[in-house]
Coordinates of C-alpha atoms and ligand atoms in Angstrom, one line a residue:
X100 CA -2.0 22.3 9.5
X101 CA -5.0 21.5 11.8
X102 CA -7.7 20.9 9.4
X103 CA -6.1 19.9 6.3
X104 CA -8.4 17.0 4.3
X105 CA -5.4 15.0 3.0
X106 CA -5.0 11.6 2.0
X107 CA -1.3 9.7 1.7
X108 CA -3.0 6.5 0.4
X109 CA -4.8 5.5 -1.9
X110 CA -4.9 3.3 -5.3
X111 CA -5.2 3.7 -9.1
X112 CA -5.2 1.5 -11.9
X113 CA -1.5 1.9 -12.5
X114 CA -1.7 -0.8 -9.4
X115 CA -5.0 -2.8 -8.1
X116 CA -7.3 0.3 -7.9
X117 CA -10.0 0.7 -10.4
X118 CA -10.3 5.3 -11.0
X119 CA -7.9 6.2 -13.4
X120 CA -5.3 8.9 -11.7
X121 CA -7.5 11.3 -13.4
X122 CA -10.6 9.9 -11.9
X123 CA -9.0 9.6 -8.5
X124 CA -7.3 13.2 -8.6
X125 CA -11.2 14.2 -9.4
X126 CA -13.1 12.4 -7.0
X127 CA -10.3 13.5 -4.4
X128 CA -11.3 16.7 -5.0
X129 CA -14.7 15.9 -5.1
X130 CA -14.6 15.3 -1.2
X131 CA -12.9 18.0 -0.5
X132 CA -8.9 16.7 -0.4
X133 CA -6.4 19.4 -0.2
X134 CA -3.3 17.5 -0.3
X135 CA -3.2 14.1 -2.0
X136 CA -0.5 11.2 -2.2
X137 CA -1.4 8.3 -4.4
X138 CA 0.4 5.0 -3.5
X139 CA 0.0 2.6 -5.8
X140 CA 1.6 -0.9 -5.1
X141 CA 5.6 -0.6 -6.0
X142 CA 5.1 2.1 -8.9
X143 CA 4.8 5.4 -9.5
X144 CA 3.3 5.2 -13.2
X145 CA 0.1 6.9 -11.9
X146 CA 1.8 10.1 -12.0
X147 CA 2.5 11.7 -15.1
X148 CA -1.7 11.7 -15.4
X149 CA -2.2 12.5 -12.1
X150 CA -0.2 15.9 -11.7
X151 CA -2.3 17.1 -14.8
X152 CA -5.2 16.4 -13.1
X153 CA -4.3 17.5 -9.8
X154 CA -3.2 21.2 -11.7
X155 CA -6.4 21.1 -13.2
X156 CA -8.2 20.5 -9.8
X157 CA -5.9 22.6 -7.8
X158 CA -5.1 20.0 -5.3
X159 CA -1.6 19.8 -3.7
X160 CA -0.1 16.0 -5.8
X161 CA 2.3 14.7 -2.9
X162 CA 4.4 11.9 -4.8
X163 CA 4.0 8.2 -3.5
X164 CA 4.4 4.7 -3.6
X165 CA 3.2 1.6 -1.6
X166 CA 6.3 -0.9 -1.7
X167 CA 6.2 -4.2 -0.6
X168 CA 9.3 -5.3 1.6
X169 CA 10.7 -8.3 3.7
X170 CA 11.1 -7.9 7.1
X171 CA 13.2 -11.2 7.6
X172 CA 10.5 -13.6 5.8
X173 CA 7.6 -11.6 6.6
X174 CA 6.3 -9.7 3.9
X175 CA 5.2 -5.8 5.2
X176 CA 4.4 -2.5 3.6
X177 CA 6.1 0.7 3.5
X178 CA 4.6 3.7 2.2
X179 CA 7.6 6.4 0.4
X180 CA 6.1 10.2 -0.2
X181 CA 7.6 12.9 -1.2
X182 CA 10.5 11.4 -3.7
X183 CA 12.1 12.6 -6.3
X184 CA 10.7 10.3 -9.1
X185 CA 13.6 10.9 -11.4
X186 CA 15.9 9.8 -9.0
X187 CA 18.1 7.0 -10.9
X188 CA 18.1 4.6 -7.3
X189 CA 14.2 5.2 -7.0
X190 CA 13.7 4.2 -10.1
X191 CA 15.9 1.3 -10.4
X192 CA 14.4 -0.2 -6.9
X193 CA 11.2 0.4 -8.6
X194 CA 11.8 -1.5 -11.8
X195 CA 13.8 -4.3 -9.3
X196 CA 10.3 -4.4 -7.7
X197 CA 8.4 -4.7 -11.3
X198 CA 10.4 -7.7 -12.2
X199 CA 9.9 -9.4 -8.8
X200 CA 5.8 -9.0 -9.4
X201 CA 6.1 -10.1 -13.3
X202 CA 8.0 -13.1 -12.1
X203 CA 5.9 -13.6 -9.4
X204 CA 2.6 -13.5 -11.1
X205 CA 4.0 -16.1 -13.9
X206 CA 4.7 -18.5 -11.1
X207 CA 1.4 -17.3 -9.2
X208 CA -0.4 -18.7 -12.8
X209 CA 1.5 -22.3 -12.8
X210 CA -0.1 -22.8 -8.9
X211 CA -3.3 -21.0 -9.6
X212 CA -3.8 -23.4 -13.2
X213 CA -2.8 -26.5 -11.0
X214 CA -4.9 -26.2 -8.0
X215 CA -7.9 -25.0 -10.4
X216 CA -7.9 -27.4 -12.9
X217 CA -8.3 -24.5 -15.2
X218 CA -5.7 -23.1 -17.8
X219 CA -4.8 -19.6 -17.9
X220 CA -4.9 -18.4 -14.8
X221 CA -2.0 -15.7 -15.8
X222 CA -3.1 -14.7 -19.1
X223 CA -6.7 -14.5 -17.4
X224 CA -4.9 -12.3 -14.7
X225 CA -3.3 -9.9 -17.4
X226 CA -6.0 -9.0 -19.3
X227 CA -7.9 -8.0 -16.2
X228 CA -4.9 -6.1 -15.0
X229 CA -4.4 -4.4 -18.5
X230 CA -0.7 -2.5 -19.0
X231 CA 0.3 -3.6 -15.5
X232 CA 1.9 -6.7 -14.0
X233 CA -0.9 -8.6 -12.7
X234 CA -1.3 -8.7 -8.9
X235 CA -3.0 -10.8 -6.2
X236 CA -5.9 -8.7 -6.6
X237 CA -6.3 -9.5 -10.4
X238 CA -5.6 -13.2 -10.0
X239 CA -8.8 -13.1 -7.4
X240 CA -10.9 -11.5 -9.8
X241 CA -10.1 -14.0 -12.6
X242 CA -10.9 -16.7 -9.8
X243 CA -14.1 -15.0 -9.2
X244 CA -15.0 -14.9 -12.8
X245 CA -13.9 -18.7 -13.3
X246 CA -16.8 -19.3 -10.4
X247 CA -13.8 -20.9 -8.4
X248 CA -14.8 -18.9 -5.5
X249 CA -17.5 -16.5 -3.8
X250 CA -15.8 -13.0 -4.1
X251 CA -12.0 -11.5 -3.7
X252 CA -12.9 -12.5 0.3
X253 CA -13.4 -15.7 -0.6
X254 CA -10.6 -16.3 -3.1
X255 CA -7.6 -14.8 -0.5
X256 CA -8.7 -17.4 1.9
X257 CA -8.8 -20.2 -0.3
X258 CA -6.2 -19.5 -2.7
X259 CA -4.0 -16.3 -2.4
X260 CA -2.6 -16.0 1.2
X261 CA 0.2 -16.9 3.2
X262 CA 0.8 -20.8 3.0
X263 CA -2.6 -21.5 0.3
X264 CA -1.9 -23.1 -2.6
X265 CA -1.5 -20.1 -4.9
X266 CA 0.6 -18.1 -2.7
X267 CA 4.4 -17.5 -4.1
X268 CA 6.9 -16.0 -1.9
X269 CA 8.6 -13.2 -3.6
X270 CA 12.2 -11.9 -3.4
X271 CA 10.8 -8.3 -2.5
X272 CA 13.5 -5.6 -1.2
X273 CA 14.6 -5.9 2.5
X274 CA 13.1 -3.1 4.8
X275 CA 16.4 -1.7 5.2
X276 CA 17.4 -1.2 1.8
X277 CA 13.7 0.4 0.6
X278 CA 14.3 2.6 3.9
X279 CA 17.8 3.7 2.6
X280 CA 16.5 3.9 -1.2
X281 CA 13.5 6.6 -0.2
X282 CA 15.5 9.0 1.8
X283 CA 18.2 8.9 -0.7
X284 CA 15.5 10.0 -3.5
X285 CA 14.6 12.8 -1.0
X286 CA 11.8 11.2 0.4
X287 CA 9.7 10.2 3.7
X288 CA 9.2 6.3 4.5
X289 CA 6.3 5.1 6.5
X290 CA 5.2 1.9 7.7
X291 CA 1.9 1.3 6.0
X292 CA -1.3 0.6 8.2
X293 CA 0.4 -0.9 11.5
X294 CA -2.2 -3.0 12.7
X295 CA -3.0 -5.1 9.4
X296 CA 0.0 -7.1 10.1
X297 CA -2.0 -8.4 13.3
X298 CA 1.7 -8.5 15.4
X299 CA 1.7 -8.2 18.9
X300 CA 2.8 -4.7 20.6
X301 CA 6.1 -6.3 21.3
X302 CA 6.7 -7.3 17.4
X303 CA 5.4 -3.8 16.8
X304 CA 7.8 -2.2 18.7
X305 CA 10.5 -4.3 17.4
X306 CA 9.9 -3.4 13.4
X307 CA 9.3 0.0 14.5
X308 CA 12.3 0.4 16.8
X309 CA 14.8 -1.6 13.6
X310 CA 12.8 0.8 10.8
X311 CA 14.0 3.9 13.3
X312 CA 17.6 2.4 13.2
X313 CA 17.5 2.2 9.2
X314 CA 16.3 5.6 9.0
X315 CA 12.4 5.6 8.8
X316 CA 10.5 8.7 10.0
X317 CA 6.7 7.5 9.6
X318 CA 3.8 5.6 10.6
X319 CA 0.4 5.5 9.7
X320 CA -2.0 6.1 12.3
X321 CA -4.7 8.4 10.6
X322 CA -6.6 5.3 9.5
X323 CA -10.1 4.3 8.9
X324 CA -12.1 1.7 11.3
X325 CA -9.9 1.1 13.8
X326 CA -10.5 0.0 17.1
X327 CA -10.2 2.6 20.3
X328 CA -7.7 0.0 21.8
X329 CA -5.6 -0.1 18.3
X330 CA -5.8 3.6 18.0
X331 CA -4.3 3.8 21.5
X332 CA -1.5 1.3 21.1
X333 CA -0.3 3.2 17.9
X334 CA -0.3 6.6 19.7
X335 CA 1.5 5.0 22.1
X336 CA 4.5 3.5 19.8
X337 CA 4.4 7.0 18.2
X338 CA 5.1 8.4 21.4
X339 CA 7.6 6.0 22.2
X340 CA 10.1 6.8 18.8
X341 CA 11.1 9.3 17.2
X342 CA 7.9 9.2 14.7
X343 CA 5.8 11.3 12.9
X344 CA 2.0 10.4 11.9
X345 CA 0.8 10.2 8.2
X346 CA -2.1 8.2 6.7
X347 CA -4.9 7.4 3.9
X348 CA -8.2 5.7 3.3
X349 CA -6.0 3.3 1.7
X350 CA -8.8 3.4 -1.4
X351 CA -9.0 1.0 -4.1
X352 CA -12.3 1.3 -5.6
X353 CA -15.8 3.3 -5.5
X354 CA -17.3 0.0 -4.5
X355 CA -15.3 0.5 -1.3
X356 CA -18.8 2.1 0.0
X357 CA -17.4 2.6 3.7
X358 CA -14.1 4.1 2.3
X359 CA -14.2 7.7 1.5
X360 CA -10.9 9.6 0.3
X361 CA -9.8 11.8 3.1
X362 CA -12.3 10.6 5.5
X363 CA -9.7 9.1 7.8
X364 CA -9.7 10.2 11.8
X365 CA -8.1 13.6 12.7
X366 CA -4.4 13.3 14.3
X367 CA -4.9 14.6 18.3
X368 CA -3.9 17.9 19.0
X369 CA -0.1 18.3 19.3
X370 CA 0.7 15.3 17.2
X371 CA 3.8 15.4 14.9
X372 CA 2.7 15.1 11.0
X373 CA 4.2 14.0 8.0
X374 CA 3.6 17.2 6.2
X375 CA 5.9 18.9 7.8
X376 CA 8.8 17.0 6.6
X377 CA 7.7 17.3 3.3
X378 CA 8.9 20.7 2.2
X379 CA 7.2 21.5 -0.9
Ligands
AMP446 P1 -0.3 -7.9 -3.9 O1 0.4 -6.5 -3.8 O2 -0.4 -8.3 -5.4 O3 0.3 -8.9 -3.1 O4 -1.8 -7.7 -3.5 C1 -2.1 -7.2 -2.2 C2 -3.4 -6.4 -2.3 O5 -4.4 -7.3 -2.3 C3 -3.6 -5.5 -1.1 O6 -3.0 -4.2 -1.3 C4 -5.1 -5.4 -1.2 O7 -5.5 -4.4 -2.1 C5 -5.6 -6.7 -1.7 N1 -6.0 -7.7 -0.6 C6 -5.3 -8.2 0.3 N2 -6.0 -9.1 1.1 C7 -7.2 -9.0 0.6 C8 -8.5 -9.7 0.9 N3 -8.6 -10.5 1.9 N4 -9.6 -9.4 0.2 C9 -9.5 -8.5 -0.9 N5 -8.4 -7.9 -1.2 C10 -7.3 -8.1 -0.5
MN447 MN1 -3.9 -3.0 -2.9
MN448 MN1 -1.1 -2.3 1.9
MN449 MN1 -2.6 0.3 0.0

């Protein structure tokens, strides 16, 4: 599999990305992807339009999802590829996880209204986020518009993360149980992009060591821009359980300029790889 242009995540507008699957699938191939997961943020609506487009551009569609999960009260992601989407548990964790973003981004408008002095932050949210339920993303891009901050930068530092005053804490699914739910639907489950979560080694070793225990088989390490000295800690936890590598450009949008799809570092030599678990 040396070689292989893949990518195991990226974003469409059935979450906060802004390419159509169809778009996506297209522009995948335009760079050359062989083997494509899309991940959008807990949902796998993308889909039905993507494998179209992926038949049409002869690209191998890997099924995916991006789901947000609590690890105790911290708030992590976990990417799922290779599920059986009409698996009745995937799906019902799936809608579990729609409600929990509906309710959140109702209660996300309430704070967002208050600390704004505006009105409509939510209704402002959903019509930028169209047949979806608005997320963080969206809400910056109505602040943006409402001139109540710079850029999406500006208006997750100010308003949308941990501890400001439109951040909600949401009853997401536990680690454990999205674990259990994606190898019952037949799939893989990954921890998604390692060193965003800016944890120590130690506290890396300690989700990675419990996400082992639950039954987790994946990190990311095939990322874009890290650093040498991140690169080597996450080859060395790889090493160090019983892991195999995946990973994406983690794409949202064409404005993105120093994201590509599929331009993410190749594994080293002799490095266990998701695809091979994936027997499709
Ligand atoms: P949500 O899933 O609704 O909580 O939104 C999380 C998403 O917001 C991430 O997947 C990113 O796409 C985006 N995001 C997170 N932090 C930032 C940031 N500082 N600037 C721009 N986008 C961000
Ligand atoms: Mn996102
Ligand atoms: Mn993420
Ligand atoms: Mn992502």
């Amino acid at each position: 599999m040396q070689g292989l242009v893949y990518d195991y995540h990226c974003h469409t507008t059935a979450s906060d990305g802004s390419l159509t699957p169809t778009e996506l699938v297209q522009l995948a191939a335009e760079h050359g992807v062989q083997s494509l997961a899309i991940t959008d943020h807990d949902t796998v609506a993308g889909y039905e339009e993507a494998i179209v487009a992926a038949r049409a551009a002869n690209i191998e569609l890997i099924t995916g999802v991006e789901l947000s999960v609590l690890w105790g009260r911290v708030e992590l992601h976990m990417v799922g590829l290779g599920m059986e989407l009409s698996a009745p548990i995937f799906s019902h964790l799936i809608a579990q996880q729609q409600g929990a973003r509906t309710e959140r981004a109702i209660k996300m408008g309430v704070r967002l209204d208050k600390a704004t002095g505006l009105q409509g932050a939510y209704e402002g949210a959903c019509a930028i986020a169209g047949t979806v339920a608005p997320g963080r993303p969206h809400f910056a891009q109505w602040l943006v518009a409402n001139k109540q901050v710079r850029d999406m930068e500006h208006a997750f530092n100010r308003f949308l993360k941990v501890g400001r005053s439109g951040y909600v804490s949401t009853p997401w699914v536990t680690l454990q149980e999205a674990v259990e739910v994606i190898n019952q639907s037949g799939g893989i489950a990954v921890i998604a992009h390692p060193t965003r979560y800016r944890f120590t080694r130690m506290k890396l070793r300690r989700l990675l060591s419990e996400f082992c225990t639950y039954g987790g088989k994946g990190m990311e390490i095939a990322l874009p821009r890290l650093a040498p000295t991140q690169t080597d800690m996450l080859y060395d936890c790889l090493a160090e359980f019983p892991l195999v590598a995946s990973g994406g450009s983690d794409f949202h949008s064409p404005q993105q300029h120093w994201l590509t799809l599929g331009k993410i570092p190749p594994l080293k030599e002799g490095t266990p790889f998701v695809r091979s678990l994936l027997n499709r």
